[in-house]
Tab-separated table of C-alpha atoms in Angstrom:
chain	number	residue	atom	x	y	z
A	1	MET	CA	-2.239	-1.999	-14.111
A	2	ILE	CA	-2.582	-5.368	-15.849
A	3	ALA	CA	0.294	-7.829	-15.888
A	4	PHE	CA	0.749	-10.907	-18.046
A	5	ALA	CA	3.065	-13.795	-17.334
A	6	LEU	CA	3.764	-17.039	-19.135
A	7	LEU	CA	5.702	-19.574	-17.086
A	8	THR	CA	7.270	-22.803	-18.303
A	9	GLY	CA	8.436	-25.703	-16.192
A	10	ALA	CA	10.937	-28.473	-16.773
A	11	ARG	CA	9.694	-31.882	-17.811
A	12	GLY	CA	8.267	-33.682	-14.810
A	13	ALA	CA	8.232	-30.561	-12.663
A	14	VAL	CA	5.061	-29.304	-10.978
A	15	ALA	CA	4.141	-25.713	-11.795
A	16	GLN	CA	3.696	-23.460	-8.782
A	17	ASP	CA	0.504	-21.430	-8.445
A	18	ILE	CA	0.842	-17.675	-8.389
A	19	THR	CA	-0.604	-16.094	-5.266
A	20	ILE	CA	-1.229	-12.458	-4.462
A	21	GLU	CA	0.665	-11.730	-1.257
A	22	HIS	CA	2.491	-8.501	-2.118
A	23	ASP	CA	1.406	-4.896	-1.620
A	24	GLN	CA	2.326	-2.668	-4.541
A	25	VAL	CA	1.227	0.560	-2.875
A	26	MET	CA	2.453	0.545	0.707
A	27	GLY	CA	2.486	-1.484	3.876
A	28	LEU	CA	3.047	-1.105	7.575
A	29	PRO	CA	6.583	-1.901	8.725
A	30	GLU	CA	7.138	-5.509	9.668
A	31	ALA	CA	8.865	-6.785	12.806
A	32	LYS	CA	11.249	-8.940	10.780
A	33	HIS	CA	14.093	-8.929	13.279
A	34	LEU	CA	12.502	-11.586	15.498
A	35	PRO	CA	14.185	-14.990	15.185
A	36	GLU	CA	11.914	-17.692	13.826
A	37	GLU	CA	12.218	-19.755	17.010
A	38	TYR	CA	10.639	-16.911	19.026
A	39	ILE	CA	7.511	-16.734	16.847
A	40	ALA	CA	4.682	-18.805	18.314
A	41	PRO	CA	3.093	-21.466	16.099
A	42	PRO	CA	-0.410	-20.725	14.770
A	43	ILE	CA	-3.564	-21.688	16.644
A	44	THR	CA	-5.935	-24.102	14.889
A	45	TYR	CA	-9.629	-24.121	15.743
A	46	HIS	CA	-12.344	-25.874	13.716
A	47	GLY	CA	-10.317	-25.645	10.538
A	48	LEU	CA	-9.262	-22.033	11.122
A	49	ILE	CA	-5.575	-21.141	11.272
A	50	VAL	CA	-5.169	-18.157	13.589
A	51	ARG	CA	-1.913	-16.231	13.956
A	52	PRO	CA	-2.036	-13.501	16.639
A	53	ARG	CA	1.016	-11.347	17.319
A	54	LEU	CA	1.895	-8.417	19.520
A	55	TYR	CA	5.002	-6.296	19.032
A	56	THR	CA	6.210	-3.503	21.311
A	57	GLY	CA	9.333	-1.431	21.174
A	58	ILE	CA	10.957	1.820	22.309
A	59	ALA	CA	13.055	3.998	20.017
A	60	TYR	CA	14.974	7.257	20.389
A	61	ASN	CA	15.013	9.850	17.598
A	62	ASP	CA	17.361	12.830	17.880
A	63	ASN	CA	15.571	14.805	15.124
A	64	ILE	CA	11.884	13.885	15.026
A	65	PHE	CA	10.944	16.633	12.540
A	66	ASN	CA	13.846	15.877	10.190
A	67	ALA	CA	14.747	19.561	10.466
A	68	SER	CA	17.957	21.212	9.259
A	69	SER	CA	18.065	23.395	12.403
A	70	ALA	CA	16.391	23.621	15.821
A	71	GLU	CA	16.339	19.840	16.085
A	72	GLU	CA	14.078	18.179	18.650
A	73	ASP	CA	14.560	14.720	20.093
A	74	ASP	CA	12.076	12.329	21.686
A	75	PHE	CA	11.392	8.771	22.784
A	76	ILE	CA	8.759	6.764	20.899
A	77	LEU	CA	6.857	3.770	22.237
A	78	THR	CA	5.372	1.544	19.531
A	79	VAL	CA	2.579	-1.005	20.113
A	80	ARG	CA	1.562	-3.167	17.167
A	81	PRO	CA	-1.090	-5.923	17.488
A	82	GLU	CA	-1.653	-8.188	14.485
A	83	ILE	CA	-3.947	-11.092	13.676
A	84	SER	CA	-4.522	-13.234	10.600
A	85	ILE	CA	-7.142	-15.935	10.088
A	86	GLU	CA	-6.826	-18.502	7.324
A	87	LYS	CA	-9.387	-21.059	6.152
A	88	HIS	CA	-8.998	-23.849	3.610
A	89	TYR	CA	-12.104	-25.493	2.157
A	90	ARG	CA	-11.481	-28.253	-0.362
A	91	ASP	CA	-9.230	-26.547	-2.915
A	92	HIS	CA	-10.295	-23.002	-1.976
A	93	MET	CA	-8.523	-20.665	0.437
A	94	LEU	CA	-9.412	-17.434	2.243
A	95	LYS	CA	-7.110	-15.399	4.467
A	96	THR	CA	-8.003	-12.235	6.356
A	97	SER	CA	-5.621	-10.088	8.343
A	98	PHE	CA	-5.656	-6.934	10.422
A	99	LYS	CA	-2.819	-4.979	11.967
A	100	ALA	CA	-2.650	-1.701	13.833
A	101	GLU	CA	0.284	0.363	15.015
A	102	LYS	CA	0.186	3.094	17.655
A	103	ASN	CA	3.183	5.349	18.191
A	104	PHE	CA	3.387	7.333	21.449
A	105	PHE	CA	5.831	10.264	21.727
A	106	LYS	CA	6.903	11.132	25.257
A	107	TYR	CA	7.305	14.912	24.861
A	108	ASN	CA	5.611	15.693	21.529
A	109	ASP	CA	2.231	13.997	21.779
A	110	ASP	CA	1.014	15.880	18.678
A	111	GLU	CA	3.225	13.446	16.763
A	112	ASN	CA	1.328	10.402	18.085
A	113	SER	CA	0.042	8.359	15.167
A	114	LEU	CA	-2.297	5.442	14.573
A	115	ASN	CA	-1.679	3.294	11.506
A	116	TYR	CA	-3.775	0.318	10.462
A	117	ALA	CA	-4.241	-2.111	7.589
A	118	ALA	CA	-6.782	-4.813	6.708
A	119	SER	CA	-6.848	-7.307	3.865
A	120	ALA	CA	-8.628	-10.354	2.505
A	121	SER	CA	-6.938	-12.643	0.016
A	122	GLY	CA	-7.142	-16.154	-1.305
A	123	HIS	CA	-8.144	-18.147	-4.331
A	124	VAL	CA	-11.116	-20.014	-5.757
A	125	THR	CA	-10.400	-23.268	-7.589
A	126	ALA	CA	-12.702	-23.340	-10.594
A	127	THR	CA	-11.291	-26.494	-12.187
A	128	SER	CA	-8.239	-28.687	-11.726
A	129	SER	CA	-6.392	-26.412	-14.156
A	130	LEU	CA	-7.858	-23.001	-13.304
A	131	LYS	CA	-7.478	-20.997	-10.101
A	132	LEU	CA	-8.754	-17.463	-9.496
A	133	PRO	CA	-6.589	-15.555	-6.969
A	134	PHE	CA	-7.736	-12.279	-5.436
A	135	LYS	CA	-6.811	-9.699	-2.803
A	136	LEU	CA	-8.551	-6.666	-1.330
A	137	SER	CA	-6.681	-4.359	1.025
A	138	TYR	CA	-6.999	-1.007	2.761
A	139	LYS	CA	-4.281	0.860	4.633
A	140	ARG	CA	-3.871	4.153	6.429
A	141	LYS	CA	-0.572	5.304	7.864
A	142	ALA	CA	1.295	8.442	8.793
A	143	ILE	CA	4.208	9.292	6.537
A	144	ALA	CA	7.427	9.339	8.523
A	145	ARG	CA	9.069	12.749	8.637
A	146	GLU	CA	12.236	11.369	7.072
A	147	GLU	CA	10.390	9.658	4.186
A	148	ALA	CA	9.461	12.872	2.375
A	149	GLY	CA	10.928	16.351	2.781
A	150	THR	CA	7.545	18.068	2.558
A	151	THR	CA	6.192	16.410	5.726
A	152	SER	CA	9.037	17.753	7.876
A	153	GLU	CA	7.382	21.183	7.791
A	154	THR	CA	3.758	20.163	8.459
A	155	ARG	CA	2.202	20.878	11.842
A	156	ASP	CA	0.732	17.386	12.277
A	157	PRO	CA	1.648	14.033	10.734
A	158	VAL	CA	0.384	13.615	7.172
A	159	TYR	CA	-1.582	10.428	6.510
A	160	ILE	CA	-1.726	8.396	3.329
A	161	GLU	CA	-4.662	6.082	2.537
A	162	ALA	CA	-4.593	3.319	-0.043
A	163	ALA	CA	-7.260	0.931	-1.296
A	164	GLN	CA	-6.178	-1.876	-3.581
A	165	ILE	CA	-7.978	-4.645	-5.477
A	166	THR	CA	-6.074	-7.364	-7.300
A	167	ALA	CA	-7.603	-10.353	-9.090
A	168	GLY	CA	-6.653	-12.714	-11.844
A	169	ALA	CA	-6.504	-16.238	-13.158
A	170	ASN	CA	-3.898	-19.019	-13.157
A	171	TYR	CA	-4.328	-21.574	-15.923
A	172	ARG	CA	-2.100	-24.629	-16.119
A	173	PHE	CA	-1.898	-26.986	-19.088
A	174	ASN	CA	0.771	-29.615	-19.640
A	175	ARG	CA	4.069	-28.012	-18.584
A	176	LEU	CA	2.922	-24.427	-19.157
A	177	GLN	CA	1.251	-21.948	-16.826
A	178	LEU	CA	-0.480	-18.766	-17.917
A	179	ALA	CA	-1.181	-16.065	-15.316
A	180	LEU	CA	-3.292	-12.967	-15.873
A	181	LEU	CA	-3.473	-10.384	-13.089
A	182	GLY	CA	-5.320	-7.076	-12.952
A	183	GLU	CA	-4.871	-4.444	-10.271
A	184	TYR	CA	-6.635	-1.250	-9.226
A	185	ALA	CA	-5.239	1.070	-6.577
A	186	ARG	CA	-6.384	4.407	-5.215
A	187	VAL	CA	-4.103	6.526	-3.027
A	188	THR	CA	-5.024	9.768	-1.225
A	189	PHE	CA	-3.093	12.150	1.041
A	190	ASP	CA	-4.243	14.419	3.856
A	191	ASN	CA	-3.578	18.152	3.734
A	192	ASP	CA	-2.094	19.998	6.674
A	193	THR	CA	-0.789	23.426	7.656
A	194	ASN	CA	2.837	24.444	7.989
A	195	ARG	CA	3.965	24.026	11.608
A	196	ILE	CA	6.173	27.136	11.389
A	197	THR	CA	4.178	29.654	9.323
A	198	GLY	CA	0.665	28.264	9.961
A	199	ALA	CA	-0.146	28.565	6.247
């Protein structure tokens, strides 16, 4: 997929650079319910900006297989460590991040899953008017039983893997900004047997 965008700004306004921070394919769930005042400030060390986080939680699901009959319930403990490291050098920027998520089921340990994601993004400033943003990412996660009807019948959790590369150019001249972005993504799914029939 290639996207084009032409942005215009009001007279005297400063055009904002376009950065690649989104994930078109998929992402791990975020712990967005934490109030901002409870999130620790980043750690700075020799020009590096480090943001470590650790999230834990317990949930109860009264139908873990998303079944229409013979429902099973369970408790799930989630542990999610995350870390991002950011570095600015002159007008260039590089940010790397890694997050993992482990889900532990109390009674149905076959449903335990390990999800993880890693990415590197940033931009290279070629000239005062031209920036080259980029992002590389890889993710692997188990599809939740309630996300797709087909996974409710599989014996084990079904995993999806995605690799994504996005790169482009931001060119600013006068009050105009031209952005050209190109993206490549590859998504694969695991196969599994039916938990009822074994087929």
